[in-house]
Short mmCIF file of C-alpha atoms in Angstrom, two decimals:
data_model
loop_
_atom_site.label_atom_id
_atom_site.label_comp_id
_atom_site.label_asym_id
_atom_site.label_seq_id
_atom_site.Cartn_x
_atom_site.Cartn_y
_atom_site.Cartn_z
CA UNK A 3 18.32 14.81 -0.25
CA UNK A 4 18.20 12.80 2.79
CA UNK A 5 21.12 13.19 5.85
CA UNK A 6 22.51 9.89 4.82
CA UNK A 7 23.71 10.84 1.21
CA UNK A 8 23.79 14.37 2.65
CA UNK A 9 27.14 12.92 4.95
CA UNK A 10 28.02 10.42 2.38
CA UNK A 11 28.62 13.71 -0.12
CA UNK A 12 30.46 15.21 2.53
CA UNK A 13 33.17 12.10 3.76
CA UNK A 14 33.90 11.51 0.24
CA UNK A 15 34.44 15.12 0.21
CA UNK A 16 36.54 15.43 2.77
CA UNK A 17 38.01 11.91 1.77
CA UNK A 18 39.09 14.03 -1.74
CA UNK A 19 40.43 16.96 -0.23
CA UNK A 20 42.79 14.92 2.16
CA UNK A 21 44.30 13.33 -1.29
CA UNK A 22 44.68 16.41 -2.43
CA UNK A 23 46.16 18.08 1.09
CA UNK A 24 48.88 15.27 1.24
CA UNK A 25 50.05 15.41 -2.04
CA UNK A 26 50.54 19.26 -1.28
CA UNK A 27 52.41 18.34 1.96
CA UNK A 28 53.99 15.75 0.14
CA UNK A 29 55.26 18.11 -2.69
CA UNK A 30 55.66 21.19 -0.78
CA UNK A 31 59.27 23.04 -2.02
CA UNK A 32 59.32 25.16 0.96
CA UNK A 33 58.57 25.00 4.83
CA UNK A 34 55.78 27.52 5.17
CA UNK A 35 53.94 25.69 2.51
CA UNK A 36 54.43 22.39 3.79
CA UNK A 37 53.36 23.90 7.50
CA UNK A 38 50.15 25.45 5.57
CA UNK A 39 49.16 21.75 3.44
CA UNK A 40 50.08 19.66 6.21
CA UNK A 41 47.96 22.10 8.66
CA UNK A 42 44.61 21.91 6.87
CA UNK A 43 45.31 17.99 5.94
CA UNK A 44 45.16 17.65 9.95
CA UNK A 45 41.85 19.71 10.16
CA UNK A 46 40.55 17.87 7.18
CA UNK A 47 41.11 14.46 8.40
CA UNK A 48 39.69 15.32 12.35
CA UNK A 49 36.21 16.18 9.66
CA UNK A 50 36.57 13.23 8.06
CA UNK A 51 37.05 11.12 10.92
CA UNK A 52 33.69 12.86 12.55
CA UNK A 53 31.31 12.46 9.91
CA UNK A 54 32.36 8.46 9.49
CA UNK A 55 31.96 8.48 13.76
CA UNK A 56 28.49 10.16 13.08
CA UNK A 57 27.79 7.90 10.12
CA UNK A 58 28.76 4.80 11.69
CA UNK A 59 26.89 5.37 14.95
CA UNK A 60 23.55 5.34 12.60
CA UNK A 61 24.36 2.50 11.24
CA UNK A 62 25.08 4.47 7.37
CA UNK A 63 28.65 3.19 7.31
CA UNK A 64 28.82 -0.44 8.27
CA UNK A 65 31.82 -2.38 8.56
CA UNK A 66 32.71 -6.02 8.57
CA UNK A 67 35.35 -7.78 10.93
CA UNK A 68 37.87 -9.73 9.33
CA UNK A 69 38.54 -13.14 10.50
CA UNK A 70 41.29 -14.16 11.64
CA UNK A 71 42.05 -17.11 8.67
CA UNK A 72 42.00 -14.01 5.95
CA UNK A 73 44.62 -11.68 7.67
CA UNK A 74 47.06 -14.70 8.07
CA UNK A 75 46.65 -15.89 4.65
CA UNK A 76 47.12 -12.05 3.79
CA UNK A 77 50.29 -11.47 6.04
CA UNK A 78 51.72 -15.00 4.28
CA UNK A 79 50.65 -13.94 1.65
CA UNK A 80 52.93 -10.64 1.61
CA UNK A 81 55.87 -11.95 3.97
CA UNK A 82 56.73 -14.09 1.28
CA UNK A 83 57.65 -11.47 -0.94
#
C-alpha cells in the first residue's frame, strides 16, 4: 500500500470516528459522558486536521477555489428562502 492511500485510509478514518464522537456528545444523557465524547471528538479532529495538512502539503488532497460568481449565486440562492 503506498503512503497516499495509507493517509487517505486514515482521514476517512478519523473523518468516521468524528461522526460518530459528535453524535455521542450530541446525545450524551449525562455530563461526564458528554465531557468524555466531546474530549476525544477534540483529539480526533486535531488528527484529522493533521493528516489533511500532511496530505495537502504533497499535493494528495487538492482543493479548488471557488469563484466569486458561484458563492453569490449560492448565498442568493439561500437568502431567498
Amino acid at each position: 500500500m503506498e503512503d497516499k492511500d495509507l493517509m487517505e485510509d486514515i482521514l476517512l478514518t478519523a473523518k468516521g470516528a468524528c461522526d460518530l464522537y459528535l453524535h455521542g456528545t450530541i446525545e450524551s444523557a449525562t455530563p461526564k459522558v458528554h465531557g468524555a465524547f466531546d474530549q476525544a471528538l477534540k483529539g480526533t479532529l486535531q488528527m484529522q486536521n493533521q493528516v489533511y495538512s500532511k496530505m495537502s502539503q504533497k499535493g494528495w488532497y487538492p482543493t479548488q477555489q471557488a469563484q466569486q460568481q458561484q458563492i453569490q449565486q449560492v448565498a442568493q440562492q439561500y437568502a431567498g428562502q
